Amino acid sequence: MLPPAKADMLAHIDGGGPAPPRRAQAIMFLFNHTDGPQCLRAEVVPPPSPTYYKPINYTKHTPHIHIHSRPGSTQEYNGVDALLSEAFKVLDPIVAEVNGGYRFNDCEDKCLTWYDSSPRGMVRAERKCWFAIQRKVEGLYLHPLGLEVRVRGGVTEEDYRFSTFNPRTDTEPHLPPGGRPGPRQYEPAGKRYDVNGKHVSWLLLVPGSDCPDTATYFDFSHLWDGHEVQINENSVCVFEMDMGLPLRRHHQHHTRPKFAASIKTYALVVRSISTVYNYDYQWDHVFYTDGTIEVKVQAFGYLQTVRYEVDPYSYKLSPDAAGTLHDHVVHWKVDLDIAGQSNSVMRSTIVVRTYVWDVGMKGIGGKRLVRSMAETEHNATLFINPNTPTRMAVVNEDALNARGNPRGYCIDHKTFTYPLIPDDAWIMETANFMKYHVAVTAHKDDEPTSTTIFDQATPKEPVVRFEDYIDGDSVRRQDVVAWVSAGTWHIPVAEDAPNTPSTAHAVGFVLRPFNYFDEDAALHTREVTIIRNDFETMEAAVVDTGMMAPRDCVPHAGLTAHAAVDSFDSPTDDYK
Ligand SMILES: [Cu+2]
C-alpha cells in the first residue's frame, strides 16, 4: 500500500470528501535497466491490476538505489548455501574433528548451518557479508562456531539443553500448591470494543499466550520474496486489558467527609509480534481511558552470540558463547494533529532559582518553569539531559483549554540511550536518528520514513539521511511531525540463555495529554468506584456510576466493592 497524501486523507476523514483512491507501491529489482541495475520504488497504476508505473522520488532520498541495496531473498540464500557447501568440502574434515563431528555436508544428525547478518556491504556498489556458522540445534543462535575454532574438549549432547525451552527436570520444580493454574483474564459481559474492517472503536465514551484468550486477531499480507500474496495469519491482535492497578485513587479516611474513590485502569492494546531471525519484537500500542497512548517494543528471542574469548567484551552465557553488547534503538514517526493542523512545539524546562533569602541558609531554591516555543526545525529537537529536565509537547497555540493553556500532547520517554559511538562512525550515516530523542519537522508527504529497507545493505551510503529532514523549516503554527527515538543498552548475562527476558528489554515512550483536556478525561468513563460515608447514619455506600453490575460468573475472590465497604472504619469518628 502507498498511503494517500495527508491532505487528501483529512479531506475525507474530517471534511466528508471522497475517499482517496487506493494506491499501490511496488519495489522492483531491475538488473538490466538502461540507467544501470537498480531497485526502483514505483506507484503502480491502476490497482488492483496495474498496467503502468510511475517512479516515486522523495526529495531527500537518493534517486538511484543500487541493486546491491536489495534485501536478501530465498533465491539468493540458496546461492549462498551452495557456495558454503562448496567451501565446506574442504573445511568439513577439520571442523568436524574439533566440533564433535558437526559438519556442513553429509551431516545426518550433526549438522552445521549458517545465518544471515547485516550490513551486506558498506556502500552502494558493494555486496559482501559475513555469514556466521552455527550448530544446527534448537536455539542455534547460542551455538556459534567462531571463525577461529579452538579445541576446548568435547561437548556432549546434554550440553545443548541450555538453549532449549524444555522444562528442566533435574531440579525440584517450582509449582504452585496443587499445581493450580495462574489467573486468567475474562470479559464478564462480552467485548466492549467494535471491529469494523480495519477500524476499531472502543468506549466512544458511552486464544493463547502472545495475546490473551479474549483477543481479536487480524491477518497481515505481503508480497515479498515470491510471486504470490503471503498471508501471515493472526499477526495483529486487539484486546482490552485490566492493567491491574488504579489509574487514579484516593482514600480519605481520617477527616470528613470520608470517602474512597478509584478509577480502574483498562487499556485497549493493539499488538503485533515480528520475528526477525533470532529475535522477536513485540510492538504494542496501548490506549488508556485518560487519553494517554503508550508505545512500546519488547525484545524476546535468542541472542546473536559469538565465540567466547576474553572477559572485557561480554559475559559468558553458555559453554562456548558470549552475549555481545548491543543497543536496541527504535525510531517512530508520530504525526500528531492537536485540534487541527496548525501546531507548534512547546518546551517546558524545570530550572532552579536561588532566592535572596536562600543565601547562606542552605536553601534549596525554588523550581520554576521556563516555557518556550520552537521557531524552526533546528531548535525543535530534544536531547534528554537529566540536569535540564524538559517536557516537549506538540501544542495548538490558538486552541486553549478551560484553564487558558494551549492544548497539547507531550512526549514522555520510558527509556532512552545515547549513541556512545563517535559522530563520524559509519553507522551514524544511516542511524543518525539515534542522536535525537525527539526531532520535530514540518509535515511533508515527501518525507515518509527516516530510513529505508535498503539502508541496512549500504549503511555508509544510505538512501536517506534522517538529519537532512532537519533543514530549517518553520515549525510554528505548522502541520508538524515528531520523530521519536527510544532505546536501551543490552548487557547480556546468564539469564539471557536460552531467551532474552522481556521484563528488562522494553523500549518506548508515552504520549500524554498536556493540558489537552480541561480535566482528567477518565472521569468521563463510568469506570469509577466511589464509596461515601453518610454523615447522619455513618453508613458507607457505593455510589452508582451506571455501570452494569458484574455477572454472577465473577469469582468472589479479591477485594470486591463490598469488601471495600466492610473495610471502612467503625462509625466512631475520631476526627473533627
Ligand atoms: Cu538485546
mmCIF file with all atom_site columns, N, CA, C and O in Angstrom, residues 346-383:
data_model
loop_
_atom_site.group_PDB
_atom_site.id
_atom_site.type_symbol
_atom_site.label_atom_id
_atom_site.label_alt_id
_atom_site.label_comp_id
_atom_site.label_asym_id
_atom_site.label_entity_id
_atom_site.label_seq_id
_atom_site.pdbx_PDB_ins_code
_atom_site.Cartn_x
_atom_site.Cartn_y
_atom_site.Cartn_z
_atom_site.occupancy
_atom_site.B_iso_or_equiv
_atom_site.pdbx_formal_charge
_atom_site.auth_seq_id
_atom_site.auth_comp_id
_atom_site.auth_asym_id
_atom_site.auth_atom_id
_atom_site.pdbx_PDB_model_num
ATOM 1   N N  . MET A 1 346 ? 6.251  23.157 22.020 1.00 0.00 ? 346 MET A N  1
ATOM 2   C CA . MET A 1 346 ? 6.464  23.900 23.257 1.00 0.00 ? 346 MET A CA 1
ATOM 3   C C  . MET A 1 346 ? 7.364  23.100 24.187 1.00 0.00 ? 346 MET A C  1
ATOM 4   O O  . MET A 1 346 ? 7.171  21.907 24.381 1.00 0.00 ? 346 MET A O  1
ATOM 5   N N  . ARG A 1 347 ? 8.334  23.795 24.734 1.00 0.00 ? 347 ARG A N  1
ATOM 6   C CA . ARG A 1 347 ? 9.259  23.207 25.683 1.00 0.00 ? 347 ARG A CA 1
ATOM 7   C C  . ARG A 1 347 ? 8.924  23.739 27.072 1.00 0.00 ? 347 ARG A C  1
ATOM 8   O O  . ARG A 1 347 ? 8.752  24.947 27.228 1.00 0.00 ? 347 ARG A O  1
ATOM 9   N N  . SER A 1 348 ? 8.867  22.867 28.063 1.00 0.00 ? 348 SER A N  1
ATOM 10  C CA . SER A 1 348 ? 8.721  23.307 29.459 1.00 0.00 ? 348 SER A CA 1
ATOM 11  C C  . SER A 1 348 ? 9.915  22.750 30.219 1.00 0.00 ? 348 SER A C  1
ATOM 12  O O  . SER A 1 348 ? 10.009 21.542 30.425 1.00 0.00 ? 348 SER A O  1
ATOM 13  N N  . THR A 1 349 ? 10.823 23.631 30.582 1.00 0.00 ? 349 THR A N  1
ATOM 14  C CA . THR A 1 349 ? 12.047 23.190 31.258 1.00 0.00 ? 349 THR A CA 1
ATOM 15  C C  . THR A 1 349 ? 12.006 23.600 32.725 1.00 0.00 ? 349 THR A C  1
ATOM 16  O O  . THR A 1 349 ? 11.596 24.720 33.053 1.00 0.00 ? 349 THR A O  1
ATOM 17  N N  . ILE A 1 350 ? 12.404 22.688 33.598 1.00 0.00 ? 350 ILE A N  1
ATOM 18  C CA . ILE A 1 350 ? 12.439 22.996 35.033 1.00 0.00 ? 350 ILE A CA 1
ATOM 19  C C  . ILE A 1 350 ? 13.806 23.575 35.361 1.00 0.00 ? 350 ILE A C  1
ATOM 20  O O  . ILE A 1 350 ? 14.836 22.956 35.081 1.00 0.00 ? 350 ILE A O  1
ATOM 21  N N  . VAL A 1 351 ? 13.813 24.774 35.927 1.00 0.00 ? 351 VAL A N  1
ATOM 22  C CA . VAL A 1 351 ? 15.078 25.372 36.365 1.00 0.00 ? 351 VAL A CA 1
ATOM 23  C C  . VAL A 1 351 ? 14.953 25.681 37.853 1.00 0.00 ? 351 VAL A C  1
ATOM 24  O O  . VAL A 1 351 ? 13.848 25.831 38.381 1.00 0.00 ? 351 VAL A O  1
ATOM 25  N N  . VAL A 1 352 ? 16.083 25.748 38.519 1.00 0.00 ? 352 VAL A N  1
ATOM 26  C CA . VAL A 1 352 ? 16.076 26.080 39.946 1.00 0.00 ? 352 VAL A CA 1
ATOM 27  C C  . VAL A 1 352 ? 16.646 27.466 40.116 1.00 0.00 ? 352 VAL A C  1
ATOM 28  O O  . VAL A 1 352 ? 17.709 27.783 39.582 1.00 0.00 ? 352 VAL A O  1
ATOM 29  N N  . ARG A 1 353 ? 15.913 28.299 40.793 1.00 0.00 ? 353 ARG A N  1
ATOM 30  C CA . ARG A 1 353 ? 16.383 29.648 41.036 1.00 0.00 ? 353 ARG A CA 1
ATOM 31  C C  . ARG A 1 353 ? 16.651 29.815 42.526 1.00 0.00 ? 353 ARG A C  1
ATOM 32  O O  . ARG A 1 353 ? 15.817 29.437 43.353 1.00 0.00 ? 353 ARG A O  1
ATOM 33  N N  . THR A 1 354 ? 17.812 30.342 42.831 1.00 0.00 ? 354 THR A N  1
ATOM 34  C CA . THR A 1 354 ? 18.141 30.588 44.231 1.00 0.00 ? 354 THR A CA 1
ATOM 35  C C  . THR A 1 354 ? 17.699 32.014 44.575 1.00 0.00 ? 354 THR A C  1
ATOM 36  O O  . THR A 1 354 ? 18.031 32.953 43.865 1.00 0.00 ? 354 THR A O  1
ATOM 37  N N  . TYR A 1 355 ? 16.913 32.127 45.624 1.00 0.00 ? 355 TYR A N  1
ATOM 38  C CA . TYR A 1 355 ? 16.394 33.447 46.004 1.00 0.00 ? 355 TYR A CA 1
ATOM 39  C C  . TYR A 1 355 ? 17.318 34.113 47.021 1.00 0.00 ? 355 TYR A C  1
ATOM 40  O O  . TYR A 1 355 ? 18.160 33.465 47.643 1.00 0.00 ? 355 TYR A O  1
ATOM 41  N N  . VAL A 1 356 ? 17.120 35.422 47.183 1.00 0.00 ? 356 VAL A N  1
ATOM 42  C CA . VAL A 1 356 ? 17.960 36.202 48.084 1.00 0.00 ? 356 VAL A CA 1
ATOM 43  C C  . VAL A 1 356 ? 18.000 35.581 49.476 1.00 0.00 ? 356 VAL A C  1
ATOM 44  O O  . VAL A 1 356 ? 19.045 35.457 50.100 1.00 0.00 ? 356 VAL A O  1
ATOM 45  N N  . TRP A 1 357 ? 16.828 35.123 49.937 1.00 0.00 ? 357 TRP A N  1
ATOM 46  C CA . TRP A 1 357 ? 16.770 34.602 51.315 1.00 0.00 ? 357 TRP A CA 1
ATOM 47  C C  . TRP A 1 357 ? 17.401 33.220 51.437 1.00 0.00 ? 357 TRP A C  1
ATOM 48  O O  . TRP A 1 357 ? 17.516 32.676 52.506 1.00 0.00 ? 357 TRP A O  1
ATOM 49  N N  . ASP A 1 358 ? 17.793 32.641 50.304 1.00 0.00 ? 358 ASP A N  1
ATOM 50  C CA . ASP A 1 358 ? 18.464 31.347 50.360 1.00 0.00 ? 358 ASP A CA 1
ATOM 51  C C  . ASP A 1 358 ? 19.947 31.490 50.691 1.00 0.00 ? 358 ASP A C  1
ATOM 52  O O  . ASP A 1 358 ? 20.584 30.568 51.168 1.00 0.00 ? 358 ASP A O  1
ATOM 53  N N  . VAL A 1 359 ? 20.518 32.689 50.406 1.00 0.00 ? 359 VAL A N  1
ATOM 54  C CA . VAL A 1 359 ? 21.965 32.842 50.524 1.00 0.00 ? 359 VAL A CA 1
ATOM 55  C C  . VAL A 1 359 ? 22.410 32.564 51.956 1.00 0.00 ? 359 VAL A C  1
ATOM 56  O O  . VAL A 1 359 ? 21.860 33.099 52.902 1.00 0.00 ? 359 VAL A O  1
ATOM 57  N N  . GLY A 1 360 ? 23.374 31.679 52.073 1.00 0.00 ? 360 GLY A N  1
ATOM 58  C CA . GLY A 1 360 ? 23.927 31.371 53.386 1.00 0.00 ? 360 GLY A CA 1
ATOM 59  C C  . GLY A 1 360 ? 23.018 30.531 54.251 1.00 0.00 ? 360 GLY A C  1
ATOM 60  O O  . GLY A 1 360 ? 23.331 30.237 55.380 1.00 0.00 ? 360 GLY A O  1
ATOM 61  N N  . MET A 1 361 ? 21.866 30.131 53.743 1.00 0.00 ? 361 MET A N  1
ATOM 62  C CA . MET A 1 361 ? 20.933 29.361 54.564 1.00 0.00 ? 361 MET A CA 1
ATOM 63  C C  . MET A 1 361 ? 20.729 27.948 54.033 1.00 0.00 ? 361 MET A C  1
ATOM 64  O O  . MET A 1 361 ? 19.827 27.237 54.443 1.00 0.00 ? 361 MET A O  1
ATOM 65  N N  . LYS A 1 362 ? 21.581 27.574 53.114 1.00 0.00 ? 362 LYS A N  1
ATOM 66  C CA . LYS A 1 362 ? 21.447 26.247 52.508 1.00 0.00 ? 362 LYS A CA 1
ATOM 67  C C  . LYS A 1 362 ? 20.032 26.007 51.999 1.00 0.00 ? 362 LYS A C  1
ATOM 68  O O  . LYS A 1 362 ? 19.462 24.933 52.142 1.00 0.00 ? 362 LYS A O  1
ATOM 69  N N  . GLY A 1 363 ? 19.458 27.040 51.442 1.00 0.00 ? 363 GLY A N  1
ATOM 70  C CA . GLY A 1 363 ? 18.114 26.880 50.887 1.00 0.00 ? 363 GLY A CA 1
ATOM 71  C C  . GLY A 1 363 ? 18.162 26.005 49.661 1.00 0.00 ? 363 GLY A C  1
ATOM 72  O O  . GLY A 1 363 ? 19.195 25.862 49.014 1.00 0.00 ? 363 GLY A O  1
ATOM 73  N N  . ILE A 1 364 ? 17.035 25.410 49.347 1.00 0.00 ? 364 ILE A N  1
ATOM 74  C CA . ILE A 1 364 ? 17.034 24.539 48.174 1.00 0.00 ? 364 ILE A CA 1
ATOM 75  C C  . ILE A 1 364 ? 16.649 25.299 46.922 1.00 0.00 ? 364 ILE A C  1
ATOM 76  O O  . ILE A 1 364 ? 16.647 24.764 45.833 1.00 0.00 ? 364 ILE A O  1
ATOM 77  N N  . GLY A 1 365 ? 16.346 26.596 47.078 1.00 0.00 ? 365 GLY A N  1
ATOM 78  C CA . GLY A 1 365 ? 15.917 27.351 45.911 1.00 0.00 ? 365 GLY A CA 1
ATOM 79  C C  . GLY A 1 365 ? 14.498 26.968 45.530 1.00 0.00 ? 365 GLY A C  1
ATOM 80  O O  . GLY A 1 365 ? 13.854 26.158 46.185 1.00 0.00 ? 365 GLY A O  1
ATOM 81  N N  . GLY A 1 366 ? 14.013 27.545 44.491 1.00 0.00 ? 366 GLY A N  1
ATOM 82  C CA . GLY A 1 366 ? 12.648 27.262 44.053 1.00 0.00 ? 366 GLY A CA 1
ATOM 83  C C  . GLY A 1 366 ? 12.656 26.774 42.633 1.00 0.00 ? 366 GLY A C  1
ATOM 84  O O  . GLY A 1 366 ? 13.444 27.234 41.812 1.00 0.00 ? 366 GLY A O  1
ATOM 85  N N  . LYS A 1 367 ? 11.807 25.802 42.351 1.00 0.00 ? 367 LYS A N  1
ATOM 86  C CA . LYS A 1 367 ? 11.728 25.307 40.978 1.00 0.00 ? 367 LYS A CA 1
ATOM 87  C C  . LYS A 1 367 ? 10.764 26.177 40.187 1.00 0.00 ? 367 LYS A C  1
ATOM 88  O O  . LYS A 1 367 ? 9.696  26.539 40.666 1.00 0.00 ? 367 LYS A O  1
ATOM 89  N N  . ARG A 1 368 ? 11.175 26.516 38.983 1.00 0.00 ? 368 ARG A N  1
ATOM 90  C CA . ARG A 1 368 ? 10.328 27.310 38.108 1.00 0.00 ? 368 ARG A CA 1
ATOM 91  C C  . ARG A 1 368 ? 10.278 26.663 36.736 1.00 0.00 ? 368 ARG A C  1
ATOM 92  O O  . ARG A 1 368 ? 11.130 25.879 36.389 1.00 0.00 ? 368 ARG A O  1
ATOM 93  N N  . LEU A 1 369 ? 9.262  27.025 35.986 1.00 0.00 ? 369 LEU A N  1
ATOM 94  C CA . LEU A 1 369 ? 9.141  26.534 34.619 1.00 0.00 ? 369 LEU A CA 1
ATOM 95  C C  . LEU A 1 369 ? 9.601  27.615 33.658 1.00 0.00 ? 369 LEU A C  1
ATOM 96  O O  . LEU A 1 369 ? 9.199  28.773 33.776 1.00 0.00 ? 369 LEU A O  1
ATOM 97  N N  . VAL A 1 370 ? 10.416 27.233 32.707 1.00 0.00 ? 370 VAL A N  1
ATOM 98  C CA . VAL A 1 370 ? 10.745 28.145 31.613 1.00 0.00 ? 370 VAL A CA 1
ATOM 99  C C  . VAL A 1 370 ? 10.103 27.567 30.362 1.00 0.00 ? 370 VAL A C  1
ATOM 100 O O  . VAL A 1 370 ? 10.400 26.432 29.971 1.00 0.00 ? 370 VAL A O  1
ATOM 101 N N  . ARG A 1 371 ? 9.161  28.320 29.801 1.00 0.00 ? 371 ARG A N  1
ATOM 102 C CA . ARG A 1 371 ? 8.451  27.820 28.625 1.00 0.00 ? 371 ARG A CA 1
ATOM 103 C C  . ARG A 1 371 ? 8.910  28.548 27.378 1.00 0.00 ? 371 ARG A C  1
ATOM 104 O O  . ARG A 1 371 ? 9.179  29.752 27.413 1.00 0.00 ? 371 ARG A O  1
ATOM 105 N N  . SER A 1 372 ? 9.015  27.807 26.272 1.00 0.00 ? 372 SER A N  1
ATOM 106 C CA . SER A 1 372 ? 9.389  28.464 25.025 1.00 0.00 ? 372 SER A CA 1
ATOM 107 C C  . SER A 1 372 ? 8.814  27.701 23.838 1.00 0.00 ? 372 SER A C  1
ATOM 108 O O  . SER A 1 372 ? 8.509  26.511 23.936 1.00 0.00 ? 372 SER A O  1
ATOM 109 N N  . MET A 1 373 ? 8.613  28.433 22.748 1.00 0.00 ? 373 MET A N  1
ATOM 110 C CA . MET A 1 373 ? 8.126  27.827 21.512 1.00 0.00 ? 373 MET A CA 1
ATOM 111 C C  . MET A 1 373 ? 9.292  27.731 20.544 1.00 0.00 ? 373 MET A C  1
ATOM 112 O O  . MET A 1 373 ? 10.064 28.687 20.376 1.00 0.00 ? 373 MET A O  1
ATOM 113 N N  . ALA A 1 374 ? 9.419  26.602 19.879 1.00 0.00 ? 374 ALA A N  1
ATOM 114 C CA . ALA A 1 374 ? 10.475 26.457 18.865 1.00 0.00 ? 374 ALA A CA 1
ATOM 115 C C  . ALA A 1 374 ? 10.014 27.149 17.588 1.00 0.00 ? 374 ALA A C  1
ATOM 116 O O  . ALA A 1 374 ? 8.849  27.043 17.206 1.00 0.00 ? 374 ALA A O  1
ATOM 117 N N  . GLU A 1 375 ? 10.944 27.858 16.951 1.00 0.00 ? 375 GLU A N  1
ATOM 118 C CA . GLU A 1 375 ? 10.577 28.553 15.709 1.00 0.00 ? 375 GLU A CA 1
ATOM 119 C C  . GLU A 1 375 ? 10.820 27.681 14.488 1.00 0.00 ? 375 GLU A C  1
ATOM 120 O O  . GLU A 1 375 ? 9.998  27.621 13.593 1.00 0.00 ? 375 GLU A O  1
ATOM 121 N N  . THR A 1 376 ? 11.987 27.014 14.463 1.00 0.00 ? 376 THR A N  1
ATOM 122 C CA . THR A 1 376 ? 12.309 26.214 13.269 1.00 0.00 ? 376 THR A CA 1
ATOM 123 C C  . THR A 1 376 ? 12.705 24.799 13.677 1.00 0.00 ? 376 THR A C  1
ATOM 124 O O  . THR A 1 376 ? 12.916 24.508 14.858 1.00 0.00 ? 376 THR A O  1
ATOM 125 N N  . GLU A 1 377 ? 12.839 23.955 12.678 1.00 0.00 ? 377 GLU A N  1
ATOM 126 C CA . GLU A 1 377 ? 13.247 22.564 12.916 1.00 0.00 ? 377 GLU A CA 1
ATOM 127 C C  . GLU A 1 377 ? 14.572 22.493 13.666 1.00 0.00 ? 377 GLU A C  1
ATOM 128 O O  . GLU A 1 377 ? 14.806 21.565 14.426 1.00 0.00 ? 377 GLU A O  1
ATOM 129 N N  . HIS A 1 378 ? 15.438 23.515 13.456 1.00 0.00 ? 378 HIS A N  1
ATOM 130 C CA . HIS A 1 378 ? 16.751 23.478 14.096 1.00 0.00 ? 378 HIS A CA 1
ATOM 131 C C  . HIS A 1 378 ? 16.665 23.548 15.614 1.00 0.00 ? 378 HIS A C  1
ATOM 132 O O  . HIS A 1 378 ? 17.532 23.017 16.305 1.00 0.00 ? 378 HIS A O  1
ATOM 133 N N  . ASN A 1 379 ? 15.641 24.228 16.149 1.00 0.00 ? 379 ASN A N  1
ATOM 134 C CA . ASN A 1 379 ? 15.545 24.241 17.611 1.00 0.00 ? 379 ASN A CA 1
ATOM 135 C C  . ASN A 1 379 ? 14.346 23.468 18.144 1.00 0.00 ? 379 ASN A C  1
ATOM 136 O O  . ASN A 1 379 ? 13.925 23.637 19.268 1.00 0.00 ? 379 ASN A O  1
ATOM 137 N N  . ALA A 1 380 ? 13.818 22.566 17.305 1.00 0.00 ? 380 ALA A N  1
ATOM 138 C CA . ALA A 1 380 ? 12.716 21.708 17.753 1.00 0.00 ? 380 ALA A CA 1
ATOM 139 C C  . ALA A 1 380 ? 13.212 20.299 18.022 1.00 0.00 ? 380 ALA A C  1
ATOM 140 O O  . ALA A 1 380 ? 12.559 19.311 17.705 1.00 0.00 ? 380 ALA A O  1
ATOM 141 N N  . THR A 1 381 ? 14.429 20.195 18.588 1.00 0.00 ? 381 THR A N  1
ATOM 142 C CA . THR A 1 381 ? 14.987 18.884 18.909 1.00 0.00 ? 381 THR A CA 1
ATOM 143 C C  . THR A 1 381 ? 15.098 18.742 20.419 1.00 0.00 ? 381 THR A C  1
ATOM 144 O O  . THR A 1 381 ? 15.211 19.739 21.132 1.00 0.00 ? 381 THR A O  1
ATOM 145 N N  . LEU A 1 382 ? 15.062 17.503 20.880 1.00 0.00 ? 382 LEU A N  1
ATOM 146 C CA . LEU A 1 382 ? 15.215 17.251 22.313 1.00 0.00 ? 382 LEU A CA 1
ATOM 147 C C  . LEU A 1 382 ? 16.316 16.226 22.523 1.00 0.00 ? 382 LEU A C  1
ATOM 148 O O  . LEU A 1 382 ? 16.268 15.127 21.972 1.00 0.00 ? 382 LEU A O  1
ATOM 149 N N  . PHE A 1 383 ? 17.330 16.615 23.304 1.00 0.00 ? 383 PHE A N  1
ATOM 150 C CA . PHE A 1 383 ? 18.373 15.688 23.724 1.00 0.00 ? 383 PHE A CA 1
ATOM 151 C C  . PHE A 1 383 ? 18.213 15.560 25.234 1.00 0.00 ? 383 PHE A C  1
ATOM 152 O O  . PHE A 1 383 ? 18.418 16.535 25.955 1.00 0.00 ? 383 PHE A O  1
#
